[in-house]
Amino acid sequence: MSLDLPGVKPGSDIETLFKAVGFVVVQWGFAEQSLDLMVASVFHAFDGNPSLPKRRPQFLEPKVELLEKCFSEIAELAPFRAEGESLLPRFTAAGKKRNELVHGAISDISIEDDSFMFLKVDVKPKEHRIRPVFLEQSEWPELRKELLRLGRDGQSLAQRVWDSLKERT
């Protein structure tokens, strides 16, 4: 398979950007899948529980809120509460950066002051706001590591939650 990018020179700033954003997209998908697996496990195990919403949440914030509630209120999930309390805020923080990069528009294809700048439009009911978002060279190593850790830690917790609840279904 050839993944040549027309007009993109190997080693160029734009190739670096494409690789970085591509990494964020792919790794985030793997990491967020663990939240989906935990939510699915809870819905299967506690089907009909009136404290659960009627539909599974689709977006990050409601998934995190549901899992926080479940870890604190459902006795069978109590063994995972501390780990969930540590892990879920990490998803929220990394998800914010992911959303800013993925839903922002690159404003310059060259690195300026050791960062790429995106413009993000925040759409609100009565006003819209355009703001800059930066992918800074100095933050990249930690962002990359955190996305890898979220994938590993999230999948580990999701598997253990599934294993503990599968006998209820």
PDB file of C-alpha atoms in Angstrom, residues 23-24 48 50 65 81-84 103 106 114 118 122 128 135 137 145:
ATOM      1  CA  PHE A  23      -1.003   9.349  15.571  1.00  0.00           C
ATOM      2  CA  VAL A  24      -3.395  11.270  17.818  1.00  0.00           C
ATOM      3  CA  GLY A  48     -33.073  -2.273  33.114  1.00  0.00           C
ATOM      4  CA  PRO A  50     -33.320   2.743  36.398  1.00  0.00           C
ATOM      5  CA  GLU A  65     -19.805  10.879  33.660  1.00  0.00           C
ATOM      6  CA  ARG A  81     -13.478   2.815  41.779  1.00  0.00           C
ATOM      7  CA  ALA A  82     -10.002   4.146  42.667  1.00  0.00           C
ATOM      8  CA  GLU A  83      -8.588   3.151  39.295  1.00  0.00           C
ATOM      9  CA  GLY A  84     -11.550   4.714  37.495  1.00  0.00           C
ATOM     10  CA  HIS A 103     -11.673  19.764  14.946  1.00  0.00           C
ATOM     11  CA  ILE A 106      -4.360  24.308  10.595  1.00  0.00           C
ATOM     12  CA  ASP A 114       8.315  25.423  17.854  1.00  0.00           C
ATOM     13  CA  PHE A 118      -4.656  25.636  14.548  1.00  0.00           C
ATOM     14  CA  ASP A 122     -16.214  27.216  19.298  1.00  0.00           C
ATOM     15  CA  HIS A 128     -19.153  31.858  18.022  1.00  0.00           C
ATOM     16  CA  LEU A 135       0.548  21.693  19.078  1.00  0.00           C
ATOM     17  CA  GLN A 137       6.997  20.596  20.080  1.00  0.00           C
ATOM     18  CA  LYS A 145       3.168   8.934  25.969  1.00  0.00           C
TER      19      LYS A 145
END
